[in-house]
Amino acid sequence: METAIQTFGLTKVFQGYSETRKGPLGWVRNKVRPDRKSILAVDHVDISIERGEIFGLLGPNGAGKTTLVKMLCTLLVPTEGTARVNGWDIHEHPGKVRRSVGVVLGGERALYWRLTGRENLWYFSQLYNIKTQQALQKIQAVLRLVELTDRADDRVENYSKGMKQKLHVARALLHDPEVLLLDEPTIGLDPKAAKDVRSFVTRLAEEERKTILLTTHYMFEADELSRRVAIIDRGRIITQGPPSELKTSLRRKEILKLSIRSFNEETGEKLASAPHVHKVIQTASNPSTGSVDLKILVDDGEEALPRIISEIVIGGGEILSLRSETPSLEDVFIELTGKTIKEAGLPPRAA
Amino acid sequence: MTSLAAQWRTFRAAIFKNVRISLTYRPWLINSLVSPVVWIAISIFTYVGIASPAAIEEGFRELTGSPAFTGFLVLGQTIYSFFTAMNWRGGMALERERFYGTFEMILLSPASRVVMVLGEAVWGIIDSGWVIFLTTVIASILFGLSFNVTDPLAVVVGLALTFLAMISLGLFFSGFYVLSRSAGPIAHAVQSPIRFVSGVSFPISALPVYLQFVSYALPVTFGLNVVRSSLLGGGTTLGLSQELIALVAFTILFFILGVWMIRKMEQVAKSRGTLHTF
Ligand SMILES: Nc1ncnc2c1ncn2[C@@H]1O[C@H](COP(=O)(O)OP(=O)(O)OP(=O)(O)O)[C@@H](O)[C@H]1O
Ligand SMILES: [Mg+2]
């Protein structure tokens, strides 16, 4: 198998200002413009992605997904380490890397609002040195793929968020890149549009053998699309592998979902130290009913359950519901970080 | 190595984008037409308000060798307008992308950043050129100009080299502005001092000597001399050769500095992570 993307200890530190400002002028500048802390955004990441593979990078806000993608497409210079993209080193051949990758960073602004969708695509096709005839054909084709043909001659300022996102995708495909880096490609899309994007991502990998690195917050999206997944938290890859494998690493484990009224901290601590219990996570609290939702990761439900129930009752709690389920990718994340993906992320680690 | 065809496509694309976008901002035309004429009027009234035309002409003859002071002031504004056009078009070209939010997107492409800016700068000269030409014609009629051309080649070469020097200067500014991360304030701040030391509305010889050193470090000053002399004072290509050579030297110097500055800017922004910010 051929490797399309490989990183070697890829690291990014966003340097605080005070360290680079020296002398009297530096002193003045520190006073005028407040400091920012150094942040270790990506920490010695080693991943390897094969040609034609969809690789999901899953992580909470601020985990370093965007930073990693930007290093791979040469928009950020790594502090340490390097990567090869489509066979080219990002330090030595940034131009070749740029020609090889199609990037979707999303966002509302990264298009010319005063130009039409078609004009935007024309402009970018020229920056990629595509011959006129070929460019015109390609523009038709990508517009059709993302289903924007009808609105192609409207100014982008009149597009909805989803249409802009589709135009981002269309632009990324203009120069027929070998590798696609998609940073949260379905963010802000309605369920139908998100499904469309997911289905053509799959098609691009299957039919055109594009290599796709896709970042997402959504567990199911990573699960559904990717052949392999890496989970990133606070800049570090905490695990990687095929989604099914990550889940079977928890195979002998079970998740108990409970909803409890009058639950207190003390009971929580007792539960956490009970035999067979691995982790206790509070996933929600509902002040109106005075209840909380817990996820308890156990390695043997039958053994653990009587003790769990008695601890709750002794602590004065009332069990409203109790369910057992098999682990999802979300639970893999919980197992590894002790947090749900929604709670995770902040604060970032200082460098 | 990027091919010539690729450079041409980038250049053409930069112009295409600007034509389309500037068509949606046409009301700016009003300011571009009115404000230079008003500035010319202000400087002419500053002179005629305190002295008789004969006395002013005598003074100008002593300082510049030519008595044509209205011509001096009209052309001063013309060339200065080209400078401000270049400051905002070429100079702000990359900063504008940051403002739009498209800066990362263009840097994702393999296209030459220098050629992108050159496209914007050249289009800036053309697009503002006809407006500036129009204001010059209006002012010439309003304030009664008399030209004295003996060598048309000097006029053509003088204007062409002035434009080239300004395009180069724009290239340099474009990298510098993004790197400074305070483009707007600096772009505003450079305008009035340059108006002052380049001798837009009075002969430079009126300045203290140390400021004249600053004047002659700026291409605008040489552009003004060449254009005024060839259009009003019957200057010839040969007679102006030193100034023309200086303009060529400025063009080369700022081009090299500009290429370096744009590279530096990209490198710094990519290591600090400030490309997407505004
Ligand atoms: N240009 C920058 N300057 C300083 N810090 C930055 C910069 N870009 C990102 N960071 C910091 O680096 C960390 C990782 O950010 P990044 O945008 O890569 O996260 P992410 O995983 O993409 O998050 P999200 O899911 O919210 O998009 C965060 O703590 C962020 O504040
Ligand atoms: Mg992100």
CSV table of N, CA and C in Angstrom, one decimal, chain A residues 224-327:
chain,number,residue,atom,x,y,z
A,224,GLU,N,-19.0,6.5,10.3
A,224,GLU,CA,-19.7,6.1,9.1
A,224,GLU,C,-18.7,6.2,7.9
A,225,LEU,N,-17.9,7.3,7.8
A,225,LEU,CA,-17.1,7.5,6.6
A,225,LEU,C,-15.8,6.9,6.6
A,226,SER,N,-15.1,6.9,7.8
A,226,SER,CA,-13.7,6.6,7.7
A,226,SER,C,-13.3,5.2,7.8
A,227,ARG,N,-12.2,4.8,7.0
A,227,ARG,CA,-11.7,3.5,7.2
A,227,ARG,C,-10.9,3.5,8.5
A,228,ARG,N,-10.2,4.6,8.8
A,228,ARG,CA,-9.5,4.6,10.0
A,228,ARG,C,-9.7,6.0,10.7
A,229,VAL,N,-9.6,6.0,12.0
A,229,VAL,CA,-9.9,7.2,12.8
A,229,VAL,C,-8.7,7.4,13.7
A,230,ALA,N,-8.4,8.7,13.9
A,230,ALA,CA,-7.5,9.0,15.0
A,230,ALA,C,-8.2,10.0,15.9
A,231,ILE,N,-8.1,9.8,17.2
A,231,ILE,CA,-8.7,10.7,18.1
A,231,ILE,C,-7.6,11.6,18.6
A,232,ILE,N,-7.9,12.9,18.5
A,232,ILE,CA,-6.9,13.9,19.0
A,232,ILE,C,-7.5,14.7,20.1
A,233,ASP,N,-6.7,14.9,21.1
A,233,ASP,CA,-7.2,15.7,22.3
A,233,ASP,C,-6.0,16.5,22.7
A,234,ARG,N,-6.2,17.8,22.9
A,234,ARG,CA,-5.2,18.8,23.3
A,234,ARG,C,-3.9,18.5,22.6
A,235,GLY,N,-4.0,18.4,21.3
A,235,GLY,CA,-2.8,18.3,20.4
A,235,GLY,C,-2.2,17.0,20.3
A,236,ARG,N,-2.6,16.0,21.0
A,236,ARG,CA,-2.0,14.7,21.0
A,236,ARG,C,-3.0,13.6,20.4
A,237,ILE,N,-2.4,12.7,19.6
A,237,ILE,CA,-3.2,11.6,19.1
A,237,ILE,C,-3.3,10.6,20.2
A,238,ILE,N,-4.5,10.3,20.7
A,238,ILE,CA,-4.5,9.4,21.9
A,238,ILE,C,-4.8,8.0,21.4
A,239,THR,N,-5.4,7.8,20.3
A,239,THR,CA,-5.5,6.5,19.7
A,239,THR,C,-5.8,6.5,18.3
A,240,GLN,N,-5.5,5.5,17.5
A,240,GLN,CA,-5.9,5.5,16.1
A,240,GLN,C,-6.1,4.0,15.7
A,241,GLY,N,-7.0,3.9,14.7
A,241,GLY,CA,-7.3,2.6,14.1
A,241,GLY,C,-8.6,2.6,13.5
A,242,PRO,N,-9.0,1.4,12.9
A,242,PRO,CA,-10.3,1.4,12.3
A,242,PRO,C,-11.4,1.5,13.4
A,243,PRO,N,-12.5,2.2,13.1
A,243,PRO,CA,-13.5,2.5,14.1
A,243,PRO,C,-13.9,1.2,14.8
A,244,SER,N,-14.1,0.1,14.1
A,244,SER,CA,-14.6,-1.1,14.7
A,244,SER,C,-13.5,-1.6,15.7
A,245,GLU,N,-12.3,-1.5,15.3
A,245,GLU,CA,-11.2,-2.0,16.2
A,245,GLU,C,-11.2,-1.1,17.5
A,246,LEU,N,-11.3,0.2,17.4
A,246,LEU,CA,-11.3,1.0,18.5
A,246,LEU,C,-12.5,0.6,19.5
A,247,LYS,N,-13.6,0.3,18.8
A,247,LYS,CA,-14.7,-0.1,19.7
A,247,LYS,C,-14.5,-1.5,20.3
A,248,THR,N,-13.9,-2.4,19.6
A,248,THR,CA,-13.7,-3.7,20.2
A,248,THR,C,-12.7,-3.7,21.3
A,249,SER,N,-11.8,-2.7,21.3
A,249,SER,CA,-10.9,-2.6,22.4
A,249,SER,C,-11.7,-2.4,23.7
A,250,LEU,N,-12.9,-2.0,23.5
A,250,LEU,CA,-13.8,-1.8,24.7
A,250,LEU,C,-14.8,-3.0,24.8
A,251,ARG,N,-14.6,-4.0,24.0
A,251,ARG,CA,-15.6,-5.0,23.7
A,251,ARG,C,-16.1,-5.7,25.0
A,252,ARG,N,-15.2,-6.0,25.9
A,252,ARG,CA,-15.6,-6.7,27.1
A,252,ARG,C,-16.2,-5.7,28.1
A,253,LYS,N,-16.2,-4.4,27.7
A,253,LYS,CA,-16.7,-3.4,28.6
A,253,LYS,C,-18.2,-3.1,28.2
A,254,GLU,N,-18.8,-2.5,29.1
A,254,GLU,CA,-20.2,-2.2,29.0
A,254,GLU,C,-20.5,-0.8,29.4
A,255,ILE,N,-21.5,-0.2,28.9
A,255,ILE,CA,-21.8,1.2,29.3
A,255,ILE,C,-23.2,1.1,30.0
A,256,LEU,N,-23.2,1.6,31.2
A,256,LEU,CA,-24.5,1.7,31.9
A,256,LEU,C,-24.9,3.2,31.9
A,257,LYS,N,-26.1,3.4,31.4
A,257,LYS,CA,-26.6,4.8,31.4
A,257,LYS,C,-27.7,4.9,32.4
A,258,LEU,N,-27.5,5.9,33.3
A,258,LEU,CA,-28.5,6.0,34.4
A,258,LEU,C,-29.0,7.4,34.5
A,259,SER,N,-30.2,7.6,34.9
A,259,SER,CA,-30.7,8.9,35.2
A,259,SER,C,-31.2,8.8,36.7
A,260,ILE,N,-30.7,9.7,37.5
A,260,ILE,CA,-30.8,9.6,39.0
A,260,ILE,C,-31.3,11.0,39.5
A,261,ARG,N,-32.3,10.9,40.4
A,261,ARG,CA,-32.7,12.1,41.1
A,261,ARG,C,-32.0,12.1,42.5
A,262,SER,N,-31.7,13.3,43.0
A,262,SER,CA,-31.0,13.6,44.3
A,262,SER,C,-29.7,12.8,44.3
A,263,PHE,N,-28.9,13.1,43.3
A,263,PHE,CA,-27.6,12.5,43.3
A,263,PHE,C,-26.6,13.4,43.9
A,264,ASN,N,-25.6,12.9,44.7
A,264,ASN,CA,-24.6,13.8,45.2
A,264,ASN,C,-23.2,13.4,44.9
A,265,GLU,N,-22.3,14.4,45.0
A,265,GLU,CA,-20.9,14.2,44.7
A,265,GLU,C,-20.3,12.9,45.4
A,266,GLU,N,-20.7,12.8,46.7
A,266,GLU,CA,-20.1,11.7,47.5
A,266,GLU,C,-20.4,10.4,46.9
A,267,THR,N,-21.7,10.2,46.5
A,267,THR,CA,-22.1,8.9,45.9
A,267,THR,C,-21.3,8.7,44.6
A,268,GLY,N,-21.1,9.8,43.9
A,268,GLY,CA,-20.3,9.7,42.7
A,268,GLY,C,-18.9,9.1,42.9
A,269,GLU,N,-18.2,9.7,44.0
A,269,GLU,CA,-16.9,9.2,44.3
A,269,GLU,C,-16.9,7.7,44.7
A,270,LYS,N,-18.0,7.3,45.5
A,270,LYS,CA,-18.1,5.9,45.9
A,270,LYS,C,-18.3,5.0,44.7
A,271,LEU,N,-19.1,5.5,43.7
A,271,LEU,CA,-19.3,4.7,42.5
A,271,LEU,C,-18.0,4.5,41.8
A,272,ALA,N,-17.2,5.6,41.7
A,272,ALA,CA,-16.0,5.5,40.9
A,272,ALA,C,-15.0,4.5,41.4
A,273,SER,N,-15.1,4.3,42.8
A,273,SER,CA,-14.1,3.4,43.4
A,273,SER,C,-14.7,2.0,43.6
A,274,ALA,N,-15.9,1.8,43.1
A,274,ALA,CA,-16.6,0.5,43.3
A,274,ALA,C,-15.9,-0.6,42.4
A,275,PRO,N,-15.9,-1.8,42.8
A,275,PRO,CA,-15.3,-2.9,41.9
A,275,PRO,C,-15.9,-2.9,40.5
A,276,HIS,N,-15.1,-3.3,39.5
A,276,HIS,CA,-15.5,-3.4,38.1
A,276,HIS,C,-15.9,-2.1,37.5
A,277,VAL,N,-15.9,-1.0,38.2
A,277,VAL,CA,-16.2,0.3,37.6
A,277,VAL,C,-14.9,1.0,37.1
A,278,HIS,N,-14.9,1.4,35.8
A,278,HIS,CA,-13.8,2.1,35.2
A,278,HIS,C,-13.9,3.6,35.3
A,279,LYS,N,-15.0,4.1,34.8
A,279,LYS,CA,-15.2,5.6,34.8
A,279,LYS,C,-16.6,5.9,35.1
A,280,VAL,N,-16.8,7.1,35.7
A,280,VAL,CA,-18.1,7.6,35.9
A,280,VAL,C,-18.1,9.0,35.3
A,281,ILE,N,-19.0,9.2,34.4
A,281,ILE,CA,-19.0,10.5,33.7
A,281,ILE,C,-20.5,11.1,33.9
A,282,GLN,N,-20.5,12.3,34.3
A,282,GLN,CA,-21.8,12.9,34.3
A,282,GLN,C,-22.1,13.5,32.9
A,283,THR,N,-23.1,13.1,32.2
A,283,THR,CA,-23.2,13.5,30.8
A,283,THR,C,-24.3,14.7,30.7
A,284,ALA,N,-25.1,14.8,31.7
A,284,ALA,CA,-26.1,15.9,31.7
A,284,ALA,C,-26.7,16.1,33.1
A,285,SER,N,-27.2,17.3,33.3
A,285,SER,CA,-27.9,17.5,34.6
A,285,SER,C,-29.1,18.3,34.2
A,286,ASN,N,-30.2,18.0,34.9
A,286,ASN,CA,-31.5,18.6,34.6
A,286,ASN,C,-32.0,19.2,35.8
A,287,PRO,N,-31.8,20.5,36.0
A,287,PRO,CA,-32.2,21.2,37.2
A,287,PRO,C,-33.7,21.2,37.5
A,288,SER,N,-34.5,21.2,36.4
A,288,SER,CA,-35.9,21.2,36.6
A,288,SER,C,-36.5,20.0,37.3
A,289,THR,N,-35.9,18.8,37.0
A,289,THR,CA,-36.3,17.6,37.7
A,289,THR,C,-35.4,17.2,38.8
A,290,GLY,N,-34.3,18.0,38.9
A,290,GLY,CA,-33.3,17.7,39.9
A,290,GLY,C,-32.5,16.4,39.7
A,291,SER,N,-32.5,16.0,38.4
A,291,SER,CA,-31.8,14.7,38.1
A,291,SER,C,-30.6,14.9,37.3
A,292,VAL,N,-29.7,13.9,37.3
A,292,VAL,CA,-28.5,13.9,36.5
A,292,VAL,C,-28.4,12.6,35.7
A,293,ASP,N,-27.7,12.7,34.5
A,293,ASP,CA,-27.5,11.5,33.7
A,293,ASP,C,-26.1,11.1,33.9
A,294,LEU,N,-25.9,9.8,34.1
A,294,LEU,CA,-24.5,9.3,34.3
A,294,LEU,C,-24.2,8.3,33.2
A,295,LYS,N,-23.0,8.2,32.8
A,295,LYS,CA,-22.5,7.1,32.0
A,295,LYS,C,-21.5,6.4,32.9
A,296,ILE,N,-21.6,5.1,33.1
A,296,ILE,CA,-20.7,4.4,33.9
A,296,ILE,C,-20.1,3.2,33.0
A,297,LEU,N,-18.8,3.3,32.9
A,297,LEU,CA,-18.1,2.3,32.1
A,297,LEU,C,-17.7,1.1,33.0
A,298,VAL,N,-18.2,0.0,32.8
A,298,VAL,CA,-17.9,-1.2,33.7
A,298,VAL,C,-17.3,-2.3,32.9
A,299,ASP,N,-16.6,-3.2,33.5
A,299,ASP,CA,-16.1,-4.4,32.7
A,299,ASP,C,-16.9,-5.6,32.9
A,300,ASP,N,-17.8,-5.6,33.9
A,300,ASP,CA,-18.8,-6.7,34.0
A,300,ASP,C,-20.1,-6.2,34.6
A,301,GLY,N,-21.1,-6.0,33.8
A,301,GLY,CA,-22.3,-5.4,34.2
A,301,GLY,C,-23.0,-6.1,35.4
A,302,GLU,N,-23.0,-7.4,35.2
A,302,GLU,CA,-23.8,-8.2,36.2
A,302,GLU,C,-23.2,-8.1,37.6
A,303,GLU,N,-21.8,-8.2,37.6
A,303,GLU,CA,-21.1,-8.1,38.9
A,303,GLU,C,-21.3,-6.7,39.5
A,304,ALA,N,-21.2,-5.7,38.6
A,304,ALA,CA,-21.1,-4.3,39.1
A,304,ALA,C,-22.5,-3.7,39.5
A,305,LEU,N,-23.5,-4.2,38.9
A,305,LEU,CA,-24.8,-3.5,39.0
A,305,LEU,C,-25.3,-3.5,40.4
A,306,PRO,N,-25.4,-4.6,41.2
A,306,PRO,CA,-25.9,-4.6,42.5
A,306,PRO,C,-25.3,-3.5,43.4
A,307,ARG,N,-23.9,-3.5,43.3
A,307,ARG,CA,-23.2,-2.5,44.1
A,307,ARG,C,-23.5,-1.1,43.7
A,308,ILE,N,-23.6,-0.9,42.4
A,308,ILE,CA,-23.9,0.5,41.9
A,308,ILE,C,-25.3,0.9,42.5
A,309,ILE,N,-26.3,0.0,42.4
A,309,ILE,CA,-27.6,0.4,42.8
A,309,ILE,C,-27.6,0.7,44.3
A,310,SER,N,-27.0,-0.2,45.1
A,310,SER,CA,-27.0,0.0,46.5
A,310,SER,C,-26.3,1.3,46.9
A,311,GLU,N,-25.2,1.6,46.3
A,311,GLU,CA,-24.5,2.9,46.6
A,311,GLU,C,-25.4,4.1,46.4
A,312,ILE,N,-26.2,4.0,45.2
A,312,ILE,CA,-27.0,5.2,44.9
A,312,ILE,C,-28.2,5.3,45.9
A,313,VAL,N,-28.7,4.2,46.3
A,313,VAL,CA,-29.9,4.2,47.2
A,313,VAL,C,-29.4,4.7,48.6
A,314,ILE,N,-28.3,4.1,49.0
A,314,ILE,CA,-27.7,4.5,50.3
A,314,ILE,C,-27.4,6.0,50.3
A,315,GLY,N,-27.0,6.5,49.2
A,315,GLY,CA,-26.7,8.0,49.1
A,315,GLY,C,-27.9,8.8,49.0
A,316,GLY,N,-29.1,8.2,49.0
A,316,GLY,CA,-30.3,9.0,49.0
A,316,GLY,C,-30.8,9.3,47.6
A,317,GLY,N,-30.2,8.6,46.6
A,317,GLY,CA,-30.6,8.9,45.2
A,317,GLY,C,-31.8,8.0,44.8
A,318,GLU,N,-32.4,8.4,43.7
A,318,GLU,CA,-33.6,7.7,43.2
A,318,GLU,C,-33.3,7.4,41.7
A,319,ILE,N,-33.3,6.1,41.3
A,319,ILE,CA,-32.9,5.8,40.0
A,319,ILE,C,-34.2,5.9,39.1
A,320,LEU,N,-34.1,6.8,38.1
A,320,LEU,CA,-35.3,7.1,37.2
A,320,LEU,C,-35.3,6.1,36.0
A,321,SER,N,-34.0,5.9,35.5
A,321,SER,CA,-33.9,4.9,34.4
A,321,SER,C,-32.6,4.3,34.4
A,322,LEU,N,-32.5,3.2,33.8
A,322,LEU,CA,-31.2,2.4,33.7
A,322,LEU,C,-31.2,1.6,32.4
A,323,ARG,N,-30.1,1.8,31.7
A,323,ARG,CA,-30.0,1.1,30.4
A,323,ARG,C,-28.5,0.7,30.3
A,324,SER,N,-28.3,-0.4,29.5
A,324,SER,CA,-27.0,-0.8,29.2
A,324,SER,C,-26.8,-0.8,27.7
A,325,GLU,N,-25.6,-0.4,27.3
A,325,GLU,CA,-25.4,-0.4,25.8
A,325,GLU,C,-24.0,-0.7,25.5
A,326,THR,N,-23.8,-1.1,24.2
A,326,THR,CA,-22.4,-1.4,23.7
A,326,THR,C,-21.7,-0.1,23.4
A,327,PRO,N,-20.4,-0.1,23.6
A,327,PRO,CA,-19.7,1.2,23.4
A,327,PRO,C,-19.7,1.8,22.0
